[in-house]
Short mmCIF file of C-alpha atoms in Angstrom, two decimals:
data_model
loop_
_atom_site.label_atom_id
_atom_site.label_comp_id
_atom_site.label_asym_id
_atom_site.label_seq_id
_atom_site.Cartn_x
_atom_site.Cartn_y
_atom_site.Cartn_z
CA MET A 270 -6.80 16.62 -4.78
CA GLY A 271 -4.76 15.35 -1.83
CA LYS A 272 -1.03 15.53 -1.31
CA LEU A 273 1.81 13.28 -2.39
CA LEU A 274 3.52 11.52 0.51
CA LEU A 275 7.10 10.25 0.52
CA THR A 276 8.38 8.00 3.30
CA GLY A 277 11.96 7.32 4.34
CA VAL A 278 13.42 10.76 3.64
CA ASP A 279 16.03 10.03 6.33
CA GLY A 280 17.55 7.26 4.19
CA ASN A 281 19.86 7.27 1.17
CA LEU A 282 17.17 6.54 -1.40
CA GLY A 283 14.40 8.55 0.23
CA LYS A 284 16.48 11.70 0.69
CA GLN A 285 17.50 11.64 -2.97
CA ALA A 286 13.87 11.04 -4.00
CA ALA A 287 12.87 14.07 -1.93
CA GLU A 288 15.32 16.24 -3.88
CA TYR A 289 13.90 15.05 -7.18
CA VAL A 290 10.22 15.34 -6.26
CA LEU A 291 10.79 18.92 -5.08
CA GLN A 292 11.81 19.67 -8.67
CA LEU A 293 8.54 18.23 -9.98
CA VAL A 294 5.89 19.19 -7.42
CA ASP A 295 5.06 22.30 -5.43
CA LYS A 296 6.16 21.89 -1.81
CA ASP A 297 2.63 22.71 -0.62
CA ASP A 298 1.49 19.47 -2.27
CA LEU A 299 3.98 17.24 -0.45
CA ILE A 300 4.22 15.33 2.81
CA PHE A 301 7.54 13.89 3.99
CA CYS A 302 7.78 11.19 6.65
CA ALA A 303 10.81 9.77 8.43
CA TYR A 304 11.84 7.78 11.48
CA ASN A 305 14.52 10.32 12.45
CA PRO A 306 12.99 13.68 13.46
CA GLU A 307 16.25 15.54 12.84
CA SER A 308 16.08 14.68 9.14
CA LEU A 309 12.70 16.41 8.78
CA LYS A 310 13.75 19.82 10.10
CA GLU A 311 15.09 21.17 6.81
CA TYR A 312 11.81 20.29 5.08
CA ALA A 313 9.58 21.64 7.83
CA GLU A 314 11.50 24.91 7.63
CA GLN A 315 10.51 25.10 3.95
CA GLY A 316 6.85 24.79 4.92
CA ILE A 317 6.48 21.15 3.87
CA GLU A 318 4.13 19.01 5.94
CA THR A 319 6.24 16.49 7.87
CA HIS A 320 5.56 13.62 10.25
CA VAL A 321 7.77 11.42 12.40
CA THR A 322 6.71 7.83 11.72
CA ASN A 323 7.70 4.44 13.09
CA PHE A 324 6.33 1.74 10.82
CA ASN A 325 6.89 -0.96 13.43
CA ASN A 326 3.85 0.48 15.20
CA LYS A 327 0.64 1.32 13.33
CA ASP A 328 -0.47 3.83 15.94
CA GLY A 329 -0.61 7.34 14.49
CA LEU A 330 0.19 6.32 10.92
CA ALA A 331 -3.30 6.91 9.53
CA ALA A 332 -3.27 10.41 11.02
CA ALA A 333 0.12 11.10 9.43
CA PHE A 334 -1.20 9.92 6.06
CA ALA A 335 -4.57 11.69 6.32
CA ASN A 336 -3.91 14.41 3.75
CA ALA A 337 -2.35 12.15 1.11
CA ASP A 338 -3.78 10.81 -2.14
CA LYS A 339 -0.61 8.91 -3.10
CA LEU A 340 2.04 7.36 -0.86
CA ALA A 341 5.52 6.23 -1.84
CA LEU A 342 6.71 3.47 0.47
CA ILE A 343 10.50 3.14 0.45
CA SER A 344 11.11 -0.46 1.49
CA MET A 345 12.50 -0.81 5.00
CA PRO A 346 16.22 -1.62 5.52
CA PHE A 347 15.72 -4.82 7.49
CA VAL A 348 14.75 -8.24 6.16
CA GLY A 349 12.19 -10.83 7.21
CA THR A 350 8.96 -10.96 9.19
CA LYS A 351 9.69 -7.62 10.85
CA ARG A 352 9.85 -5.85 7.48
CA GLN A 353 6.69 -7.56 6.28
CA LYS A 354 4.83 -6.40 9.38
CA ALA A 355 6.13 -2.84 8.99
CA HIS A 356 5.05 -2.71 5.36
CA LYS A 357 1.64 -4.13 6.26
CA ASN A 358 1.25 -1.42 8.90
CA VAL A 359 1.90 1.24 6.26
CA VAL A 360 -0.51 -0.26 3.73
CA ASP A 361 -3.25 -0.75 6.33
CA ALA A 362 -2.86 2.82 7.58
CA ALA A 363 -2.87 4.14 4.02
CA GLU A 364 -6.12 2.33 3.29
CA GLU A 365 -7.63 3.64 6.53
CA ALA A 366 -6.55 7.19 5.68
CA GLY A 367 -8.11 7.04 2.22
CA VAL A 368 -4.86 7.02 0.26
CA LYS A 369 -5.69 6.12 -3.33
CA GLN A 370 -2.37 4.70 -4.59
CA ILE A 371 0.73 3.02 -3.14
CA ILE A 372 4.10 3.34 -4.86
CA TYR A 373 6.50 0.70 -3.62
CA THR A 374 10.23 0.15 -4.19
CA SER A 375 10.45 -3.55 -4.94
CA LEU A 376 13.02 -5.84 -6.56
CA VAL A 377 13.41 -7.27 -10.06
CA ASN A 378 11.72 -10.64 -10.47
CA ALA A 379 10.16 -10.40 -7.03
CA ASP A 380 7.29 -12.72 -7.97
CA ASP A 381 9.46 -15.64 -9.15
CA GLU A 382 9.13 -18.43 -6.59
CA MET A 383 12.40 -19.91 -7.88
CA ASN A 384 14.33 -16.71 -7.16
CA PRO A 385 16.60 -17.62 -4.19
CA SER A 386 17.12 -14.06 -2.95
CA VAL A 387 15.91 -13.68 0.63
CA GLU A 388 15.39 -10.00 -0.14
CA LYS A 389 12.67 -10.78 -2.67
CA ILE A 390 10.46 -12.62 -0.16
CA ASP A 391 9.44 -9.42 1.63
CA HIS A 392 8.95 -7.59 -1.67
CA ALA A 393 6.67 -10.32 -3.01
CA TYR A 394 4.74 -10.26 0.26
CA THR A 395 4.23 -6.50 0.09
CA GLU A 396 3.20 -6.51 -3.56
CA ASP A 397 0.72 -9.31 -2.92
CA TYR A 398 -0.74 -7.59 0.13
CA VAL A 399 -1.32 -4.30 -1.72
CA LYS A 400 -3.13 -6.23 -4.45
CA GLU A 401 -5.06 -8.30 -1.92
CA ILE A 402 -6.67 -5.30 -0.26
CA GLY A 403 -7.48 -3.80 -3.67
CA MET A 404 -5.40 -0.62 -3.66
CA ASP A 405 -4.09 1.00 -6.82
CA TYR A 406 -0.32 0.67 -7.12
CA ILE A 407 2.91 1.31 -8.95
CA PHE A 408 5.55 -1.30 -8.12
CA LEU A 409 9.07 -0.14 -8.98
CA ARG A 410 11.14 -3.32 -9.28
CA ASN A 411 14.69 -2.04 -8.98
CA SER A 412 17.80 -3.73 -10.31
CA GLN A 413 20.85 -3.84 -8.04
CA TYR A 414 22.29 -0.47 -7.08
CA ALA A 415 25.47 0.09 -9.08
CA GLU A 416 26.81 2.10 -6.13
CA ALA A 417 27.14 -1.10 -4.11
CA MET A 418 29.46 -2.62 -6.70
CA VAL A 419 31.37 0.62 -7.37
CA THR A 420 32.19 0.76 -3.66
CA ASN A 421 33.01 -2.96 -3.72
CA TYR A 422 35.37 -2.42 -6.67
CA PHE A 423 37.41 0.14 -4.75
CA THR A 424 37.49 -2.12 -1.70
CA TYR A 425 39.51 -4.57 -3.80
CA VAL A 426 41.64 -1.77 -5.26
CA LYS A 427 42.79 -1.24 -1.68
CA GLY A 428 43.10 -4.98 -1.16
CA ASP A 429 44.60 -7.78 -3.25
CA GLY A 430 43.13 -6.65 -6.58
CA ILE A 431 40.89 -9.71 -6.98
CA LEU A 432 37.18 -9.01 -6.62
CA LYS A 433 35.55 -12.16 -5.28
CA ASN A 434 31.86 -13.03 -5.22
CA ASN A 435 29.39 -15.73 -6.24
CA GLN A 436 27.70 -14.01 -9.19
CA GLY A 437 29.65 -15.95 -11.83
CA ASN A 438 28.59 -15.06 -15.37
CA GLY A 439 25.09 -13.99 -14.38
CA LYS A 440 23.90 -10.64 -15.69
CA MET A 441 22.36 -7.59 -14.07
CA ALA A 442 21.28 -4.25 -15.57
CA TYR A 443 22.96 -2.23 -12.81
CA ILE A 444 21.05 0.96 -11.98
CA SER A 445 22.17 3.99 -10.03
CA ARG A 446 20.41 4.58 -6.73
CA LYS A 447 19.99 8.15 -7.96
CA ASP A 448 17.94 6.83 -10.89
CA CYS A 449 15.88 4.63 -8.57
CA ALA A 450 15.14 7.77 -6.54
CA LYS A 451 14.23 9.62 -9.71
CA ALA A 452 11.81 6.83 -10.60
CA VAL A 453 10.13 7.20 -7.19
CA ALA A 454 9.73 10.94 -7.71
CA TYR A 455 8.28 10.60 -11.21
CA ALA A 456 5.94 7.79 -10.15
CA LEU A 457 4.74 9.90 -7.23
CA ALA A 458 4.13 12.89 -9.50
CA SER A 459 2.43 10.84 -12.23
CA GLN A 460 -1.30 11.07 -12.81
CA ASP A 461 -2.03 8.41 -15.42
CA ILE A 462 -0.18 5.27 -14.25
CA HIS A 463 -2.33 2.69 -12.49
CA GLU A 464 -1.88 -0.92 -11.37
CA ALA A 465 1.56 -0.97 -12.98
CA THR A 466 4.67 -3.05 -12.35
CA LEU A 467 7.75 -1.32 -13.75
CA ASN A 468 11.27 -2.74 -13.97
CA ILE A 469 13.74 0.00 -13.13
CA ASN A 470 16.84 -1.20 -14.94
CA GLY A 471 20.14 0.30 -16.00
CA PRO A 472 21.08 0.81 -19.68
CA GLU A 473 22.75 -2.57 -20.29
CA LEU A 474 23.02 -6.09 -18.96
CA MET A 475 26.47 -6.78 -17.55
CA THR A 476 28.34 -9.65 -15.93
CA MET A 477 30.58 -8.88 -12.98
CA THR A 478 33.56 -9.22 -15.32
CA ASP A 479 32.00 -6.62 -17.65
CA PHE A 480 31.45 -4.28 -14.69
CA ILE A 481 35.05 -4.61 -13.55
CA GLU A 482 36.39 -4.02 -17.06
CA VAL A 483 34.55 -0.70 -17.20
CA GLY A 484 36.04 0.25 -13.85
CA ASN A 485 39.53 -0.69 -15.05
CA GLN A 486 39.16 1.31 -18.26
CA VAL A 487 38.08 4.42 -16.39
CA THR A 488 40.45 4.23 -13.41
CA GLY A 489 43.50 2.52 -14.86
CA ASN A 490 43.42 -0.16 -12.18
CA GLN A 491 43.82 -3.83 -13.03
CA ILE A 492 41.21 -5.54 -10.88
CA THR A 493 40.33 -9.10 -11.85
CA TYR A 494 37.31 -11.24 -11.02
CA GLN A 495 37.23 -14.56 -9.21
CA GLU A 496 34.02 -16.53 -8.81
CA THR A 497 33.48 -18.06 -5.39
CA THR A 498 31.04 -20.57 -4.02
CA ASP A 499 28.21 -19.32 -1.86
CA GLU A 500 29.95 -20.53 1.30
CA GLU A 501 33.22 -18.91 0.26
CA ASN A 502 31.35 -15.67 -0.29
CA TYR A 503 29.92 -15.84 3.23
CA ALA A 504 33.49 -16.23 4.49
CA VAL A 505 34.57 -13.10 2.58
CA PHE A 506 31.86 -11.07 4.29
CA GLU A 507 32.57 -12.57 7.69
CA ALA A 508 36.19 -11.46 7.33
CA MET A 509 34.86 -7.95 6.69
CA GLY A 510 32.75 -8.07 9.85
CA VAL A 511 29.44 -8.12 7.97
CA PRO A 512 26.55 -9.66 9.96
CA ARG A 513 24.74 -12.67 8.52
CA THR A 514 21.27 -11.04 8.90
CA THR A 515 19.93 -7.54 9.41
CA ASP A 516 19.37 -8.38 13.07
CA GLY A 517 23.16 -8.41 13.51
CA GLU A 518 25.48 -5.56 14.41
CA PHE A 519 26.67 -3.35 11.55
CA LYS A 520 30.07 -1.69 11.75
CA ASP A 521 30.16 2.09 11.43
CA GLY A 522 31.50 3.12 8.03
CA SER A 523 31.29 -0.41 6.62
CA GLU A 524 31.86 -0.64 2.87
CA ALA A 525 29.22 -3.40 2.84
CA PRO A 526 26.27 -1.97 4.84
CA TYR A 527 24.02 -4.93 4.03
CA SER A 528 23.63 -8.37 5.58
CA SER A 529 25.69 -11.19 4.10
CA GLU A 530 22.64 -13.45 3.75
CA GLY A 531 21.00 -10.80 1.60
CA MET A 532 24.11 -10.28 -0.54
CA VAL A 533 25.02 -13.94 -0.98
CA THR A 534 21.51 -15.05 -1.96
CA PHE A 535 21.29 -12.00 -4.24
CA GLY A 536 24.53 -13.07 -5.92
CA GLN A 537 23.16 -16.58 -6.25
CA ALA A 538 20.05 -15.20 -7.95
CA ILE A 539 22.21 -13.24 -10.40
CA ARG A 540 24.30 -16.34 -11.16
CA LEU A 541 21.14 -18.33 -11.88
CA GLY A 542 19.79 -15.71 -14.30
CA LYS A 543 17.02 -14.61 -11.96
CA MET A 544 17.95 -10.90 -12.01
CA ASP A 545 18.47 -10.21 -15.71
CA SER A 546 15.30 -8.18 -16.30
CA PHE A 547 16.00 -5.54 -18.92
CA THR A 548 13.40 -3.02 -20.05
CA ASP A 549 13.11 0.65 -20.95
CA ASP A 550 10.52 1.27 -18.22
CA PHE A 551 12.78 3.87 -16.56
CA LYS A 552 12.89 5.95 -19.75
CA LYS A 553 9.14 5.59 -20.29
CA LEU A 554 8.51 6.77 -16.73
CA THR A 555 10.99 9.66 -16.56
CA GLY A 556 11.65 10.55 -20.20
CA GLN A 557 15.39 10.21 -19.46
CA GLU A 558 18.12 7.66 -20.07
CA PRO A 559 19.51 5.88 -17.02
CA LEU A 560 23.09 6.62 -15.97
CA THR A 561 25.77 4.27 -17.29
CA VAL A 562 28.27 2.37 -15.17
CA LYS A 563 31.01 4.19 -17.10
CA TYR A 564 29.60 7.56 -16.00
CA MET A 565 29.41 6.38 -12.40
CA PHE A 566 33.05 5.30 -12.40
CA GLU A 567 34.01 8.64 -13.99
CA HIS A 568 32.27 10.38 -11.07
CA ALA A 569 32.98 7.70 -8.49
CA ASP A 570 32.96 10.02 -5.48
CA GLU A 571 29.28 10.70 -6.16
CA PHE A 572 28.37 7.04 -6.53
CA GLN A 573 29.42 5.27 -3.34
CA VAL A 574 26.99 3.12 -1.39
CA GLY A 575 27.28 5.30 1.74
CA GLU A 576 26.43 4.47 5.32
CA ARG A 577 23.57 2.40 6.57
CA HIS A 578 20.98 4.89 7.86
CA SER A 579 18.63 2.55 9.69
CA GLN A 580 17.93 3.73 13.23
CA ASP A 581 15.23 1.15 13.69
CA ASN A 582 14.75 -0.32 17.14
#
C-alpha cells in the first residue's frame, strides 16, 4: 500500500490537517507537500517524506507524488483561471504518478449553476475534472469557516458596533476550520469511502443575526446587524483596504484576508439560500460532533481567521 499525501501544510487549513492526520496515521505512511520549504522542516526532522511543490508548474509534481496512493488537495488560495490550472496540474500529476484517490476541499453547493459565488466556479471545475479523467474521489464541500465571522464580529466590536454585510436572512451551517481540517485527515485515513461527495457542515443553520446573538450572549457585547446591498458591501471592504480580487495586494495582518469579490458574491449566495446545505456527513466521517459557534466564541482566541499564508508568485 502506498502513502497518504497531504498538500498545503504551509497554510492555515493544511497545517491543522497535518496535526490531525499525525494522530491517525503512522508518520512513515505520510507525505507532506508545501510551497514554502521552511514549513516542511519540522516534518522532515520527524522523518516524514516531504516535497516542495509549486502547483503553478506541473514539472516535478509526478515525482513528488510517486509514493502516494491517496492525495488530499487543499484548494489554492487564489481565484479564477490560475487556480483551475494549478488544480489541473495536481490532478494530472496524480494520475501520472498512479495515485488512486483524490480528496479535495470544495464548497457547499459547488455544482449549482445558479450559485452566484465566484469561489464555487473553480471548485465545480476541479470536481468535474477529477470525474472526467475517471479518478476515485472524496469531495469535501465545506460550509463557510466560522472563524471568518468570529474575527469579523470583533472587528465591529472595535468599530461602531454594527456588523454590516449582504447576507440578509440567508442561512449557513458555519463550520470551524479546525473541523474542516479534521475532515481532511479522516478522509485521507479512510479506506472504504469511494466516489463520495460529503457536505462538511456545522451543527446548526444560522442567519447572521443568529450568529451575532450568540456572540453577544457569550461576550456581553451588544453588536447589531445591518443588511447592506452588494455594492454597499464592496464599499465596506474597500474602506478596509481589501482588494477586489486575489490578484490584488493584501495588507499584512488584515482582518479580512480574502478578496472582496469572493466575500460579496459568497454573501449574495447565502442571502439567496444557495449555501444552506445541512447534513451530518461530518459526524459520519469522523465519529465526532462539529464544534458549535457558542464554543468558538467562548474560546475566541483560538478561532480567529489568521493571516493569509499564500506566497504564490
